[in-house]
Amino acid sequence: MGRTIRIFDTTLRDGEQSPGCSMNLSEKIEVAKQLEALRVDIIEAGFAVASPGDAAAIAAIAGIVKDSTVCSLSRCDEHDIDAAWESIKHANSARIHTFIATSPVHMQYKLKMTPDEVVASAAHHVSYAKKYCSDVEFSAEDSCRSDLDFLCRVFEAAIKAGATTLNIPDTVGYMIPQEYAARIRYLREHTLGIENVVLSCHMHNDLGMAVANSLAGVEAGIDQIECTINGIGERAGNASMEECVMALHTRRDIFGIECNIDTRQIYRASRMIQTITGVGVAPTKPIVGANAFAHEAGIHQHGVLSNKETYEIMTPESVGIPKNAIVLGKHSGRHAFEDRLRELGYTLDRDAINSAFEKFKVLADKKKVIKDRDLEALIGAVPVTGEERYALDNFVINSGNTITSTAVIRLKKGDKDTAERVAAYNGPIEAAYRAINKIVGRDIALRDYSLKAITDGQDSQAEAIVKIEIDPGELVTGRGVSTDVIEASIKAYINGINKYFKD
Ligand code: KIV
Ligand code: ZN
């Protein structure tokens, strides 16, 4: 057996902090559970000092996750490290991840510190973190634009202070693969004690090379890859977990490297992140894009029908894309329904199954053939927890190209109350949203809206995703599904409002 690479997932930290990808508490918990099902080695659950909400989410994840190490980020600052430890102290296995920038531009303009002060700060804060936790990762932010000999100095100081993992991030996505590999080799040859610590890469994708750079790092001696599901993250994103893992897996012949990931959980993780954040992936995205395993051209189809290996280097099943063996419909029973959900990777409790089955029957009355994507949409990637504050009771829309659209919306509030309001506007969706704003009593702004068909065919369900702003600067994502596009849009808006009130 070859070397084993650790997978450090930062979807809930570097991914979540990027614009449009924020998640609420229950969503973060669902993602953490899925990361554990993927058998991720380390889950970076957030940046505890960033907000009380972040700290609470990390603590909740630390209390639930059993098999993966749970990590919190902190700057080289005692207060940050206190907050990080407070949030992870109950984890089965905990890690503090502390960082300071080491490039000339960051030291001079951001930190306003001299290189000597940066070395001293790294050493002091690693040993401060060490008082709490034996597992301490140290990152040299913007390391790829840092002087190599200076990096060796900083890393030696961090190792002496007790760091167990050293991270060499490409914070601005500047590297090309050979160059990154050369830097890793240089650091390995010139840093005292480096053979006793785990080396980590954390690549951003500004030049589209985050995955290639991670793999070059692995060949040069990196032991841990930091990555995110679907590659979400600051600017152009981080290295994508599914691409790194499947490259290592598919080209074992070249890398000779193992990792602990259960690749069959990849597709589900990808769908979950798309649904929760409302940030979809391109159809051509490797591994998880809609076309990744589709063979359109006749010549390709012919080849694949004769032997899949003609055009497939990995199987859809190996990343958890289920075989479309059974198509469900009106006459399908509960057993077939439950079996299919299980095959898709959903293990729901009794109540969730009951409510999903009821929704399934309603949908089956409207739609002849129910495909996997319909089922996923039906149960949602994240089970709704707790009371919904508002639910759609009914709506009437009057719209046309020669009139102002009007919407009458009635919402249920809690168990008993209902409220109805009317609004008029240029289009039917905006009129409906304005009526809902009147019921909720808030001036909610719609910042983003998308609508797409979930499956093909005229009776396809529509999925609406909205991003709404209730508190200034804070976007909440809402999602709604229906065979009626207006209903899907209204449900998405209400879903966003409920999420806001649940946080
Ligand atoms: O990109 C980066 O440098 C980071 C560090 C905090 C590891 O995210
Ligand atoms: Zn980063």
XYZ file of C-alpha atoms and ligand atoms in Angstrom:
512
model
C 0.000 0.000 0.000
C 1.205 3.523 -0.827
C 1.116 6.712 1.204
C -2.202 7.899 2.579
C -3.192 11.514 1.975
C -5.367 13.270 4.526
C -8.364 15.193 3.194
C -9.020 18.423 5.099
C -12.354 19.877 4.060
C -12.869 23.612 4.411
C -16.304 23.909 2.755
C -17.723 25.174 6.052
C -14.979 27.789 6.505
C -13.261 28.998 3.315
C -16.256 27.869 1.228
C -18.924 29.279 3.476
C -17.229 32.661 3.864
C -17.332 33.302 0.108
C -20.120 35.521 -1.265
C -23.491 33.854 -1.719
C -22.489 30.623 0.067
C -23.532 31.345 3.631
C -25.374 28.603 5.513
C -27.483 28.573 8.648
C -26.920 26.347 11.670
C -29.022 23.367 10.614
C -27.538 23.467 7.116
C -23.990 23.474 8.500
C -24.828 20.503 10.678
C -26.227 18.566 7.714
C -23.106 19.359 5.682
C -20.852 18.260 8.553
C -22.732 14.937 8.781
C -22.281 14.422 5.064
C -18.567 15.242 5.326
C -18.307 12.597 8.027
C -20.148 10.126 5.764
C -17.561 10.964 3.095
C -14.909 10.025 5.698
C -13.143 13.338 5.512
C -10.157 13.289 7.898
C -10.516 16.873 9.115
C -13.544 19.190 8.964
C -12.691 22.868 9.252
C -16.036 23.879 10.717
C -15.577 27.660 10.768
C -13.760 30.673 12.139
C -15.005 30.873 15.725
C -14.103 34.478 16.452
C -15.844 35.731 13.277
C -19.300 35.757 14.891
C -21.251 34.137 17.734
C -23.200 32.238 15.046
C -19.989 30.756 13.646
C -18.805 29.765 17.124
C -22.161 28.124 17.938
C -22.152 26.179 14.665
C -18.611 24.889 15.257
C -19.545 23.846 18.801
C -22.662 22.046 17.543
C -20.613 20.223 14.887
C -17.928 19.328 17.456
C -20.672 17.759 19.574
C -22.080 15.656 16.729
C -19.154 14.536 14.589
C -17.414 11.461 15.953
C -15.083 10.140 13.266
C -13.489 13.244 11.744
C -11.264 15.763 13.504
C -13.096 19.086 13.963
C -11.030 22.213 13.455
C -11.548 25.935 14.019
C -9.530 28.679 12.358
C -7.927 31.530 14.306
C -5.535 34.346 13.475
C -2.304 34.564 15.456
C -4.136 36.312 18.257
C -4.786 35.033 21.785
C -8.434 36.075 21.815
C -9.015 34.255 18.482
C -7.334 31.121 19.799
C -9.415 31.228 23.018
C -12.582 31.413 20.884
C -11.381 28.599 18.609
C -10.692 26.307 21.552
C -13.970 27.180 23.273
C -15.847 26.066 20.143
C -14.058 22.731 19.597
C -13.169 21.658 23.110
C -15.869 18.955 23.236
C -14.890 17.330 19.940
C -13.741 13.696 19.961
C -10.689 14.905 18.105
C -9.982 18.655 17.934
C -7.566 20.857 16.013
C -6.712 24.561 16.283
C -5.622 26.092 12.985
C -3.769 29.369 13.406
C -2.330 31.557 10.664
C -0.335 34.687 9.937
C 0.692 36.214 6.598
C 4.332 35.929 5.519
C 4.536 37.706 2.140
C 6.184 41.164 1.972
C 3.003 42.841 0.709
C 0.842 41.354 3.484
C 3.382 42.020 6.235
C 3.910 45.629 5.202
C 0.405 46.748 4.258
C -1.974 44.445 6.100
C -0.190 43.436 9.285
C 2.170 46.423 9.514
C 4.673 44.094 11.139
C 8.351 43.441 10.485
C 9.461 39.936 9.418
C 11.018 39.387 12.873
C 7.739 40.289 14.550
C 5.897 37.811 12.296
C 8.290 34.986 13.259
C 7.865 35.830 16.948
C 4.084 35.979 16.617
C 3.903 32.606 14.848
C 6.009 30.966 17.581
C 4.124 32.612 20.437
C 0.655 31.784 19.103
C 1.420 28.204 18.177
C 2.663 27.600 21.716
C -0.377 29.453 23.086
C -2.687 27.143 21.063
C -0.647 24.177 22.219
C -1.669 24.858 25.832
C -5.164 23.868 24.824
C -4.744 21.280 22.129
C -2.038 18.839 21.031
C -3.135 19.046 17.365
C -2.131 22.505 16.073
C -1.929 23.488 12.424
C 0.030 26.567 11.419
C -0.522 28.330 8.060
C 1.730 30.909 6.457
C -0.871 32.970 4.610
C 0.182 34.026 1.086
C 3.125 31.650 1.447
C 3.463 31.320 -2.324
C 4.455 34.982 -2.646
C 6.743 34.773 0.382
C 10.520 34.577 0.371
C 11.452 30.905 0.648
C 14.245 31.333 3.197
C 11.992 33.498 5.317
C 9.300 30.801 5.120
C 11.831 28.228 6.363
C 12.514 30.518 9.353
C 8.829 30.948 10.165
C 8.148 27.221 9.809
C 11.130 26.272 11.984
C 9.822 28.585 14.686
C 6.331 27.058 14.383
C 7.722 23.519 14.550
C 9.785 24.364 17.650
C 6.653 25.838 19.254
C 4.791 22.558 18.688
C 2.925 22.816 15.366
C 1.969 19.352 14.138
C 0.817 20.400 10.645
C 2.311 23.122 8.454
C 0.144 24.541 5.711
C 1.670 26.133 2.611
C -1.328 27.907 1.041
C -1.541 29.595 -2.323
C -3.849 32.279 -0.961
C -4.156 34.207 -4.222
C -4.065 31.305 -6.701
C -0.759 32.414 -8.253
C 1.191 29.168 -8.588
C 1.751 26.845 -11.503
C 2.276 23.158 -10.689
C 6.051 22.773 -11.276
C 6.722 25.933 -9.318
C 4.649 24.811 -6.320
C 6.299 21.384 -6.327
C 9.730 23.063 -6.362
C 8.791 25.229 -3.376
C 7.666 22.184 -1.403
C 10.920 20.373 -2.196
C 12.930 23.432 -1.146
C 11.051 23.722 2.149
C 11.533 20.007 2.831
C 15.260 20.305 2.262
C 15.871 23.516 4.189
C 13.525 23.510 7.204
C 14.829 21.933 10.381
C 12.413 19.371 11.838
C 10.033 19.422 8.854
C 10.175 15.624 8.514
C 8.313 15.337 11.839
C 5.228 17.302 10.810
C 2.382 16.868 8.344
C 2.659 19.110 5.275
C -0.522 20.556 3.855
C -1.526 22.385 0.671
C -4.408 24.825 0.352
C -4.751 26.100 -3.191
C -7.008 28.809 -4.585
C -8.175 28.627 -8.155
C -7.604 32.098 -9.626
C -5.685 30.706 -12.596
C -7.723 27.489 -12.726
C -4.842 25.441 -11.328
C -5.893 24.689 -7.752
C -6.364 20.958 -8.343
C -3.263 20.579 -10.540
C -1.199 22.467 -7.949
C -2.520 20.259 -5.128
C -1.572 17.128 -7.047
C 1.872 18.539 -7.865
C 2.255 19.242 -4.140
C 1.347 15.651 -3.333
C 4.044 14.381 -5.680
C 6.544 16.690 -3.979
C 5.730 15.385 -0.491
C 2.485 17.039 0.671
C 0.523 14.831 3.121
C -2.761 16.734 3.386
C -4.972 18.429 0.798
C -7.265 21.263 1.869
C -10.270 21.516 -0.418
C -13.993 22.210 -0.672
C -17.003 20.447 -2.144
C -17.686 21.759 -5.670
C -14.586 23.956 -5.240
C -16.574 26.747 -3.584
C -14.483 29.439 -1.910
C -13.133 32.974 -2.103
C -13.064 34.504 -5.619
C -12.496 31.635 -8.115
C -12.777 29.120 -5.299
C -10.585 26.478 -3.677
C -9.326 23.140 -4.959
C -12.346 20.937 -5.508
C -12.474 17.907 -3.246
C -14.182 15.667 -5.785
C -11.609 16.455 -8.463
C -8.598 15.951 -6.176
C -9.967 12.711 -4.754
C -11.050 11.209 -8.068
C -7.751 12.146 -9.709
C -5.846 10.332 -6.948
C -8.261 7.413 -7.154
C -8.443 7.067 -10.927
C -4.699 7.554 -11.422
C -3.528 5.349 -8.551
C -1.137 3.915 -11.123
C 0.727 7.254 -11.206
C 0.322 8.588 -7.662
C 0.334 5.297 -5.730
C -1.638 7.101 -3.055
C -4.660 6.188 -0.949
C -7.145 8.418 0.802
C -9.933 7.543 3.214
C -12.781 9.124 1.256
C -15.868 7.050 0.469
C -16.152 8.240 -3.134
C -19.750 6.974 -3.372
C -20.808 9.888 -1.146
C -19.404 12.527 -3.509
C -22.473 13.119 -5.643
C -24.749 13.508 -2.655
C -22.347 15.972 -1.021
C -22.201 17.993 -4.226
C -25.998 18.109 -4.584
C -26.333 19.103 -0.942
C -23.980 22.067 -1.321
C -25.719 23.179 -4.523
C -29.123 23.011 -2.905
C -28.133 24.738 0.315
C -26.110 27.572 -1.196
C -28.124 27.947 -4.381
C -24.791 27.974 -6.213
C -25.008 25.401 -8.990
C -22.140 23.785 -10.868
C -21.530 24.084 -14.619
C -22.839 21.121 -16.641
C -19.258 20.456 -17.758
C -17.822 20.449 -14.233
C -15.683 17.311 -13.784
C -17.139 14.483 -11.655
C -20.403 16.164 -10.570
C -21.569 18.278 -13.539
C -24.736 17.171 -15.329
C -22.720 16.202 -18.429
C -19.807 14.541 -16.623
C -21.086 11.070 -17.517
C -23.439 11.941 -20.390
C -22.572 10.733 -23.867
C -24.301 12.837 -26.467
C -22.453 12.227 -29.733
C -23.644 9.154 -31.650
C -20.170 7.759 -32.019
C -19.597 8.034 -28.259
C -22.966 6.478 -27.448
C -22.217 3.590 -29.710
C -18.843 3.045 -28.044
C -20.221 3.254 -24.509
C -23.027 0.818 -25.329
C -20.478 -1.710 -26.604
C -18.050 -1.164 -23.742
C -18.216 1.647 -21.170
C -14.456 1.917 -21.007
C -14.356 3.333 -24.534
C -15.254 6.784 -23.198
C -15.502 6.416 -19.408
C -12.433 6.529 -17.167
C -14.505 6.117 -14.007
C -18.036 4.933 -13.408
C -20.917 7.155 -12.297
C -21.617 4.621 -9.529
C -18.132 5.126 -8.098
C -19.041 8.729 -7.230
C -22.523 7.804 -6.057
C -24.566 8.721 -9.127
C -27.280 6.103 -8.874
C -28.303 3.843 -11.735
C -31.689 4.915 -12.983
C -33.056 1.395 -12.649
C -36.504 2.089 -11.275
C -38.776 4.886 -12.341
C -41.435 5.627 -9.766
C -45.002 6.691 -10.503
C -48.532 6.885 -9.203
C -48.772 3.169 -8.486
C -45.451 2.814 -6.737
C -45.782 1.688 -3.174
C -44.094 2.838 -0.045
C -41.502 0.054 -0.246
C -40.265 1.029 -3.691
C -40.199 4.663 -2.585
C -38.185 3.944 0.565
C -35.826 1.580 -1.284
C -35.060 4.159 -3.917
C -34.371 6.849 -1.326
C -32.000 4.469 0.454
C -30.213 3.730 -2.820
C -29.845 7.469 -3.344
C -28.141 7.648 0.056
C -30.990 9.128 2.100
C -31.692 7.500 5.428
C -34.613 9.414 6.844
C -36.381 8.822 10.148
C -39.981 7.570 10.236
C -41.620 11.031 10.395
C -39.529 12.359 7.516
C -40.356 9.269 5.409
C -44.068 9.681 6.150
C -44.135 13.309 5.153
C -41.980 12.669 2.064
C -44.281 9.826 0.985
C -47.331 12.078 1.272
C -45.634 14.691 -0.901
C -44.650 11.943 -3.328
C -48.282 10.870 -3.758
C -49.372 14.459 -4.421
C -46.614 14.851 -6.986
C -47.413 11.499 -8.609
C -50.925 12.772 -9.300
C -49.480 15.640 -11.319
C -46.514 13.921 -12.897
C -46.477 10.557 -14.637
C -42.861 9.623 -14.166
C -40.909 10.483 -11.061
C -37.156 10.468 -11.508
C -34.341 10.542 -8.987
C -33.938 14.291 -9.292
C -37.635 14.706 -8.503
C -37.206 12.587 -5.396
C -34.201 14.586 -4.282
C -36.115 17.800 -4.842
C -39.058 16.408 -2.933
C -37.193 15.615 0.231
C -34.737 18.479 -0.176
C -31.072 17.992 0.564
C -31.605 19.263 4.071
C -34.525 18.099 6.187
C -36.500 21.014 7.568
C -36.035 21.139 11.306
C -38.198 22.969 13.826
C -41.349 24.944 13.245
C -41.816 26.823 9.997
C -42.990 30.342 10.804
C -44.852 30.848 7.518
C -46.385 28.401 5.036
C -48.192 29.042 1.778
C -51.931 28.528 2.149
C -53.081 29.732 -1.269
C -52.433 32.328 -3.918
C -54.170 33.977 -6.880
C -52.187 35.806 -9.530
C -53.552 37.940 -12.297
C -51.008 38.784 -14.947
C -50.725 39.692 -18.612
C -48.699 41.804 -20.983
C -51.186 44.697 -21.009
C -51.999 44.918 -17.285
C -50.203 45.464 -13.999
C -49.833 42.107 -12.272
C -51.692 41.593 -9.032
C -51.120 38.943 -6.390
C -53.347 37.822 -3.547
C -51.327 35.735 -1.114
C -52.561 33.934 1.948
C -49.998 32.532 4.381
C -50.439 30.310 7.413
C -48.661 31.712 10.440
C -47.853 28.958 12.929
C -50.635 26.431 13.593
C -53.764 28.548 13.565
C -53.361 32.052 12.156
C -53.580 33.060 8.546
C -52.934 36.421 6.918
C -53.859 37.636 3.446
C -52.530 40.628 1.509
C -52.760 41.999 -2.017
C -50.039 43.746 -4.012
C -49.598 44.980 -7.561
C -46.414 45.311 -9.564
C -44.881 44.978 -13.021
C -44.557 41.200 -12.940
C -46.376 38.367 -11.139
C -43.433 37.174 -9.026
C -42.533 40.624 -7.747
C -46.235 41.294 -7.008
C -46.376 38.058 -4.979
C -43.192 38.961 -3.105
C -44.532 42.404 -2.265
C -47.719 40.861 -0.860
C -45.595 38.531 1.295
C -43.516 41.491 2.529
C -46.749 43.101 3.721
C -47.667 39.961 5.689
C -44.217 39.603 7.228
C -44.019 43.340 7.925
C -40.447 43.632 6.621
C -38.979 45.411 3.640
C -37.353 42.315 2.144
C -35.205 42.850 -0.949
C -34.799 40.204 -3.632
C -31.099 40.095 -4.593
C -30.992 37.064 -6.838
C -33.502 34.769 -8.473
C -33.180 31.704 -10.645
C -35.602 29.170 -11.996
C -34.846 25.914 -13.686
C -36.502 22.656 -14.670
C -35.428 19.752 -12.469
C -35.991 17.073 -15.079
C -36.830 17.135 -18.754
C -40.355 16.858 -20.161
C -43.361 19.136 -20.060
C -44.491 18.021 -16.626
C -41.093 18.709 -15.077
C -40.915 20.255 -11.628
C -39.444 23.737 -11.407
C -36.857 24.671 -8.809
C -36.674 28.323 -7.796
C -33.714 29.655 -5.822
C -33.810 33.133 -4.317
C -31.322 35.179 -2.348
C -33.069 37.681 -0.138
C -31.781 40.441 2.099
C -33.699 41.123 5.313
C -30.891 42.525 7.478
C -28.578 44.821 5.500
C -25.662 42.952 3.940
C -26.871 39.472 4.945
C -28.145 37.215 2.205
C -30.371 34.229 2.919
C -30.937 31.534 0.303
C -34.427 30.086 -0.185
C -35.510 27.207 -2.351
C -38.910 26.090 -3.611
C -40.047 23.253 -5.826
C -43.347 22.785 -7.621
C -44.797 21.770 -10.959
C -46.031 25.398 -11.111
C -43.278 27.994 -11.614
C -45.073 30.718 -9.676
C -45.742 28.409 -6.753
C -42.075 27.327 -6.762
C -41.043 31.003 -6.692
C -43.378 31.852 -3.814
C -42.239 28.800 -1.833
C -38.579 29.747 -2.338
C -39.238 33.225 -0.938
C -41.096 31.839 2.074
C -38.344 29.245 2.616
C -35.756 32.048 2.760
C -37.887 34.015 5.234
C -38.352 30.954 7.468
C -34.615 30.314 7.426
C -33.947 33.893 8.459
C -36.297 33.628 11.421
C -34.894 30.248 12.489
C -31.313 31.509 12.794
O -6.160 30.967 1.598
C -5.596 31.017 2.702
O -4.431 31.377 2.844
C -6.385 30.617 3.867
C -5.617 30.469 5.140
C -6.333 31.021 6.301
C -5.225 29.027 5.315
O -7.563 30.357 3.763
Zn -8.071 29.973 1.606
